[in-house]
Short mmCIF file of C-alpha atoms in Angstrom, two decimals:
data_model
loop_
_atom_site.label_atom_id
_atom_site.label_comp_id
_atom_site.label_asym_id
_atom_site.label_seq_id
_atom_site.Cartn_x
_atom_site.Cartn_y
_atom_site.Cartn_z
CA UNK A 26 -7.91 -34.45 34.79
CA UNK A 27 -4.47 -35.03 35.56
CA UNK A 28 -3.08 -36.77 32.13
CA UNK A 29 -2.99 -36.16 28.49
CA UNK A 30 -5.41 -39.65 27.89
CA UNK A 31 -8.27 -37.71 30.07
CA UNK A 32 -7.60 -34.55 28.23
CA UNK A 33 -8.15 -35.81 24.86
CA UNK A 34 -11.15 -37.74 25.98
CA UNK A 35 -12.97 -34.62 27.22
CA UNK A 36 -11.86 -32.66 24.34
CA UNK A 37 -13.63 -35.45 21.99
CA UNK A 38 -16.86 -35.40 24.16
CA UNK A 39 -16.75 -32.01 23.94
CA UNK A 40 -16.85 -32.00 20.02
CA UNK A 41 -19.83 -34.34 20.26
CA UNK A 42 -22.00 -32.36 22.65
CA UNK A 43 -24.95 -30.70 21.22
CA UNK A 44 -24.48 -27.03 22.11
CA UNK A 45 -20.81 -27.32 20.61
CA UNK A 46 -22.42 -28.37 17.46
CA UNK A 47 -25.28 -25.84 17.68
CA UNK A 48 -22.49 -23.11 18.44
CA UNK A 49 -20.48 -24.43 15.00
CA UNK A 50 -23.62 -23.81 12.88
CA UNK A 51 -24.36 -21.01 14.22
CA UNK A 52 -20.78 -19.40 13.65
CA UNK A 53 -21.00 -20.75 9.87
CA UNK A 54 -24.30 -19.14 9.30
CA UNK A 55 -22.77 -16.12 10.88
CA UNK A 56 -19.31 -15.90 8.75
CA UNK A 57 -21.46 -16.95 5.34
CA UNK A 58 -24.43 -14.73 5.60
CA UNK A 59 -22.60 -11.59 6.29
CA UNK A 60 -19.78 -12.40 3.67
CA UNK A 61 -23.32 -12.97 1.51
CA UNK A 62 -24.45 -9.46 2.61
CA UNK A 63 -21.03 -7.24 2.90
CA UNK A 64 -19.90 -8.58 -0.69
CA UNK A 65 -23.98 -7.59 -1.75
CA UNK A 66 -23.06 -4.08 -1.17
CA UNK A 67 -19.84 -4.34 -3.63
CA UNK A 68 -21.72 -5.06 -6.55
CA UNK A 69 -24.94 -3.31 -6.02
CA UNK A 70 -22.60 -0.19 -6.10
CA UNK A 71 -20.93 -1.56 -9.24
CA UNK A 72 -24.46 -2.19 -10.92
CA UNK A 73 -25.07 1.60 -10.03
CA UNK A 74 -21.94 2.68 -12.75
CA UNK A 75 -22.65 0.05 -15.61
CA UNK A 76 -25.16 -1.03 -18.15
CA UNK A 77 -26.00 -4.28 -16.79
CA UNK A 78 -27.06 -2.11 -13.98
CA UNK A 79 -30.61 -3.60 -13.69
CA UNK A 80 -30.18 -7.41 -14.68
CA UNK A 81 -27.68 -7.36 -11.61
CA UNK A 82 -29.77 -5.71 -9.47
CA UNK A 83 -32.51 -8.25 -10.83
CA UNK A 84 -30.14 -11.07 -10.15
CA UNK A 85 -28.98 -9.86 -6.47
CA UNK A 86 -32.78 -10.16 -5.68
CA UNK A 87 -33.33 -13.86 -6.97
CA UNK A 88 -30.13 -15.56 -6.32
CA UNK A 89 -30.82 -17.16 -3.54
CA UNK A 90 -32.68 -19.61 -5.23
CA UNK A 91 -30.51 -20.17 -7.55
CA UNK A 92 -26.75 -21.49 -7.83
CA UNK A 93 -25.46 -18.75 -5.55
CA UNK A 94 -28.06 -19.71 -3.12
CA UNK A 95 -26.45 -23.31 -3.45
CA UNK A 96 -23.17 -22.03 -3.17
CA UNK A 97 -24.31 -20.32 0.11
CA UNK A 98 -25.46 -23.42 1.72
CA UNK A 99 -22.43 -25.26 0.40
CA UNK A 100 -20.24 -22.82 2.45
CA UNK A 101 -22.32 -23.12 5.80
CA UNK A 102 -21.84 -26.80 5.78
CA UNK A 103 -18.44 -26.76 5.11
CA UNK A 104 -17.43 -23.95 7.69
CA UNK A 105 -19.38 -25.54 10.31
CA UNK A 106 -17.74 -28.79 9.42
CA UNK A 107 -14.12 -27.50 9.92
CA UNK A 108 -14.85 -25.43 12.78
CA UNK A 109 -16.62 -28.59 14.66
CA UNK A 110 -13.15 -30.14 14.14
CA UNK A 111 -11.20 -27.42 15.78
CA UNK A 112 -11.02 -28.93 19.26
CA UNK A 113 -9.70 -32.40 17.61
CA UNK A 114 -7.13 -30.97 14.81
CA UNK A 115 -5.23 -29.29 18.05
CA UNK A 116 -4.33 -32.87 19.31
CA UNK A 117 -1.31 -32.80 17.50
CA UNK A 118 0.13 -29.37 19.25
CA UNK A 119 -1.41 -31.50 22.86
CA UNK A 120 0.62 -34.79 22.17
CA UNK A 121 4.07 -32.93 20.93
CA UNK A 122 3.52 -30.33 24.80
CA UNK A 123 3.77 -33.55 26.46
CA UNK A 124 5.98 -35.41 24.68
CA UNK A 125 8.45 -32.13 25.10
CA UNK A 126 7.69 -31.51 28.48
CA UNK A 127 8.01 -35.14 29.28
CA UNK A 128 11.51 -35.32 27.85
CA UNK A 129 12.83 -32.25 30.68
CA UNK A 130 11.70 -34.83 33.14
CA UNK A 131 8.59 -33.12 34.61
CA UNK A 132 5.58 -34.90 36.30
CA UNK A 133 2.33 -35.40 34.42
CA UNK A 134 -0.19 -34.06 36.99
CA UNK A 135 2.51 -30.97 36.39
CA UNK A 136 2.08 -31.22 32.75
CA UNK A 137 -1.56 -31.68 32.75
CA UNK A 138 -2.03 -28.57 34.81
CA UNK A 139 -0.26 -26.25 31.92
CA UNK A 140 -1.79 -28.06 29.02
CA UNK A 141 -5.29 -27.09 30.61
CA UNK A 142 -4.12 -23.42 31.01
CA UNK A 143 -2.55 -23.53 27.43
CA UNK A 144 -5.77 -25.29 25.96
CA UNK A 145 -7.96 -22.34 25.34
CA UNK A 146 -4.86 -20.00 23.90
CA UNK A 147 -4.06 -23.17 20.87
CA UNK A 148 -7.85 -23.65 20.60
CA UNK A 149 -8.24 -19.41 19.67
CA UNK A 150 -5.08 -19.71 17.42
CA UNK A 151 -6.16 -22.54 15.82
CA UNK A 152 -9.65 -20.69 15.31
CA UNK A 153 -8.23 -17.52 13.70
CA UNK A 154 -6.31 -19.27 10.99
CA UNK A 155 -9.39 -21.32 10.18
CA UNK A 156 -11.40 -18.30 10.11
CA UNK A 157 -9.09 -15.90 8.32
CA UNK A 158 -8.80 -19.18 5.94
CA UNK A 159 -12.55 -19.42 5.22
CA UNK A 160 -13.90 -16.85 5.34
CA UNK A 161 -11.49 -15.70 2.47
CA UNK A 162 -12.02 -18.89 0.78
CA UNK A 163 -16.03 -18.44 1.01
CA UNK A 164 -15.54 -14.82 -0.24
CA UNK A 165 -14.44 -16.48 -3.32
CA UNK A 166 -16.67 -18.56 -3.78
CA UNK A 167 -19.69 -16.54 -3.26
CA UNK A 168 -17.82 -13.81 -6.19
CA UNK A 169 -17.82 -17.41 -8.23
CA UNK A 170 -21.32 -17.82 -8.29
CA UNK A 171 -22.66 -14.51 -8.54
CA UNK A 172 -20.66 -13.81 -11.67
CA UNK A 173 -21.40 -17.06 -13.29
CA UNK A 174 -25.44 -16.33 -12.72
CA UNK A 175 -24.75 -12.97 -14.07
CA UNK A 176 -22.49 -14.76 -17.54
CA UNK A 177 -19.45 -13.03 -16.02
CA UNK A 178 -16.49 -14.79 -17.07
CA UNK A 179 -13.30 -12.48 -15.97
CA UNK A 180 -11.44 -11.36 -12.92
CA UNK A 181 -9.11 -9.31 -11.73
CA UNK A 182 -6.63 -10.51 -9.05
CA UNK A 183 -5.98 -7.81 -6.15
CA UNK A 184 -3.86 -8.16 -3.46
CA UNK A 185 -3.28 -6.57 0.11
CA UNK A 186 -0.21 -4.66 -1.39
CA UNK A 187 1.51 -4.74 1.85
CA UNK A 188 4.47 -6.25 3.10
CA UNK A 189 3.02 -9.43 4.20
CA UNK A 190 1.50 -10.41 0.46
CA UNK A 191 4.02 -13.39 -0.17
CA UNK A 192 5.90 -13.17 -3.74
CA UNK A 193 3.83 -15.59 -6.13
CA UNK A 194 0.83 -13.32 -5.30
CA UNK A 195 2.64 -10.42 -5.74
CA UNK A 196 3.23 -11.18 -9.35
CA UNK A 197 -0.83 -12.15 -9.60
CA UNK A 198 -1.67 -8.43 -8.57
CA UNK A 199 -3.87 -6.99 -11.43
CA UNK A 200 -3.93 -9.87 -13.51
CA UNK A 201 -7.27 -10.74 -15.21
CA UNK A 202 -7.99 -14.48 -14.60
CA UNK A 203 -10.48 -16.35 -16.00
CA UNK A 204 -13.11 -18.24 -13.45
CA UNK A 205 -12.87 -21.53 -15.46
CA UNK A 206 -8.96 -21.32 -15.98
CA UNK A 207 -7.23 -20.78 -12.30
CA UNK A 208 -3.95 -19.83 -12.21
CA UNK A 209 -0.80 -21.50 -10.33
CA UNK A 210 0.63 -18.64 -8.86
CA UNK A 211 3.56 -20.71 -7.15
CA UNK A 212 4.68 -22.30 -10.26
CA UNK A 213 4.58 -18.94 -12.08
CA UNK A 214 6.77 -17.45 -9.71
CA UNK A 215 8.82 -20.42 -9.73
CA UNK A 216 8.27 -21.43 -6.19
CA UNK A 217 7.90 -25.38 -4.75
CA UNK A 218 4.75 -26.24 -3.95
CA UNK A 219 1.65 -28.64 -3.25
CA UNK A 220 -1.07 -25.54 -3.11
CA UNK A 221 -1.45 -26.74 -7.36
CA UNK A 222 -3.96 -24.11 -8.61
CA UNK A 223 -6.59 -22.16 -6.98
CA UNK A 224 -8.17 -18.35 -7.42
CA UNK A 225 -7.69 -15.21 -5.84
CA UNK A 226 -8.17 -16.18 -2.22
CA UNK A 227 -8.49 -19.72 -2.19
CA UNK A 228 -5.25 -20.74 -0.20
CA UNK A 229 -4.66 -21.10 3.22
CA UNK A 230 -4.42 -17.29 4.85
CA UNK A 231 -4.39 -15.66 1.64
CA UNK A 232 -5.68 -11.98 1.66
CA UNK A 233 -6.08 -11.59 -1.50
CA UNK A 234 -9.49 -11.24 -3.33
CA UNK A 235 -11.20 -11.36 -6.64
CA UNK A 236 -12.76 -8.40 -8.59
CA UNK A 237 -15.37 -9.25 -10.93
CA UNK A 238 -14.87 -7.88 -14.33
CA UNK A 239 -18.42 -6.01 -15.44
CA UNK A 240 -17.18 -4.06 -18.64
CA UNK A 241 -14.13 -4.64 -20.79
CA UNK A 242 -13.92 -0.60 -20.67
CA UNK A 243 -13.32 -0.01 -17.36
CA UNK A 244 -10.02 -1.79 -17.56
CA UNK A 245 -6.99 0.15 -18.69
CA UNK A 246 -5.20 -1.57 -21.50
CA UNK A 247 -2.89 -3.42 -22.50
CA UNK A 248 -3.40 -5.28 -19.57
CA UNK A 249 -2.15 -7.99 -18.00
CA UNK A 250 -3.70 -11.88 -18.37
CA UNK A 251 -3.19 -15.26 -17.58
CA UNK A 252 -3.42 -17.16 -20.47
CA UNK A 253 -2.02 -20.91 -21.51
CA UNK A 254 -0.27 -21.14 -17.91
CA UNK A 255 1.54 -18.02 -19.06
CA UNK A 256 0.96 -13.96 -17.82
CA UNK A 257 0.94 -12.22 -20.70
CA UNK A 258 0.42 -8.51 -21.76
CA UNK A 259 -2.60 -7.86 -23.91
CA UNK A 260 -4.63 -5.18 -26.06
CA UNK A 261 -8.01 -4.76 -25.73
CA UNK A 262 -8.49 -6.62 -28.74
CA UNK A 263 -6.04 -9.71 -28.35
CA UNK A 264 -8.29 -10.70 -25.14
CA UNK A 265 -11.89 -9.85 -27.10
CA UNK A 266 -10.27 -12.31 -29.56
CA UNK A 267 -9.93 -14.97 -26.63
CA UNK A 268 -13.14 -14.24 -24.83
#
């Protein structure tokens, strides 16, 4: 291969061919199923400390035939959708190496010759954002539909608390969200952006994460909420009043 046109074309045959495929649901499964399992541990320990100890437990045995076992499925075809497209949504960072390279006057057998040295470095880069994306992004959504099978209406937001969380998460840490009312944290914090709202999560390389909300008296109050596009401070009673 000795120019970008022969490049591209293998890189598309490649994200036809059957074992790349096979190797994309595979990966999905993977990421889902032990996402499915790791986050099974969280709230088997939680039903350990509350009253609704043994309907969760109950519910963590028979989910997967129900909506969380939907939601599971959901995921797998959707991860091994994006990560079949990998190979194909790094064309962009291919055609702009050339183009650049082209410009400082070098010959394209030259050019071809880096690009297929460079090739598997953008294809892992490319692969950890998606992943670090998803798999946050499925962690969510697995949380979703576990605590709507359980009737659990209530999160709290939690961040990384580290250096790296960006500012309009920042001010989400701690805040109780409801599932069917997301929050936008950019617009709260007064920041420009397309993102719109999403949960805990469910933006590209968040870290953040959603705790479900089992009993009213394990939170310390007042507390904070999002409520009417708004974070507010409340009393245990002001939210009962709104639940």
């Amino acid at each position: 291969m000795t120019d970008l046109k022969s490049i591209l074309k293998t890189i598309k045959k490649f994200t036809k061919s059957k074992e790349f495929n096979e190797y994309a649901e595979r990966a999905a499964l993977k990421m889902v199923t032990s996402l499915f399992s790791d986050s099974g541990k969280t709230w088997r320990q939680a039903a350990r400390v509350n009253s609704k100890g043994k309907g969760i437990y109950e519910a963590l045995k028979n989910e997967l035939n129900g909506p969380v076992g939907k939601s599971i499925n959901e995921q797998i075809k959707r991860n091994a959708k994006l990560i079949k497209s990998m190979p194909t949504s790094i064309r962009p960072q291919i055609t702009n190496f050339v183009k650049e390279e082209t410009l400082k006057g070098r010959r394209s057998e030259n050019i071809a010759e880096d690009l297929l040295n460079r090739f598997p470095h953008m294809y892992e880069s490319k692969a950890k954002v998606i992943a670090r994306t998803e798999v946050s992004k499925t962690s969510t959504a697995l949380t979703k539909a576990r605590c709507d099978s359980l009737g659990l209406p209530i999160y709290i937001w939690r961040t990384s608390k580290d250096q790296r969380v960006r500012s309009s998460h920042d001010i989400m840490d701690d805040v109780i969200i409801f599932w069917n009312d997301p929050p936008s944290p950019e617009k709260l914090a007064g920041v420009k952006s397309k993102l719109g709202k999403y949960h805990a999560g469910d933006c590209p390389n968040c870290r953040c994460y959603s705790e479900p909300v089992i009993r009213l008296n394990f939170i310390t109050w007042p507390h904070k909420v999002y409520y009417k596009n708004k974070i507010v401070t409340m009393t245990k009673k002001q939210f009962e009043e709104i639940m």
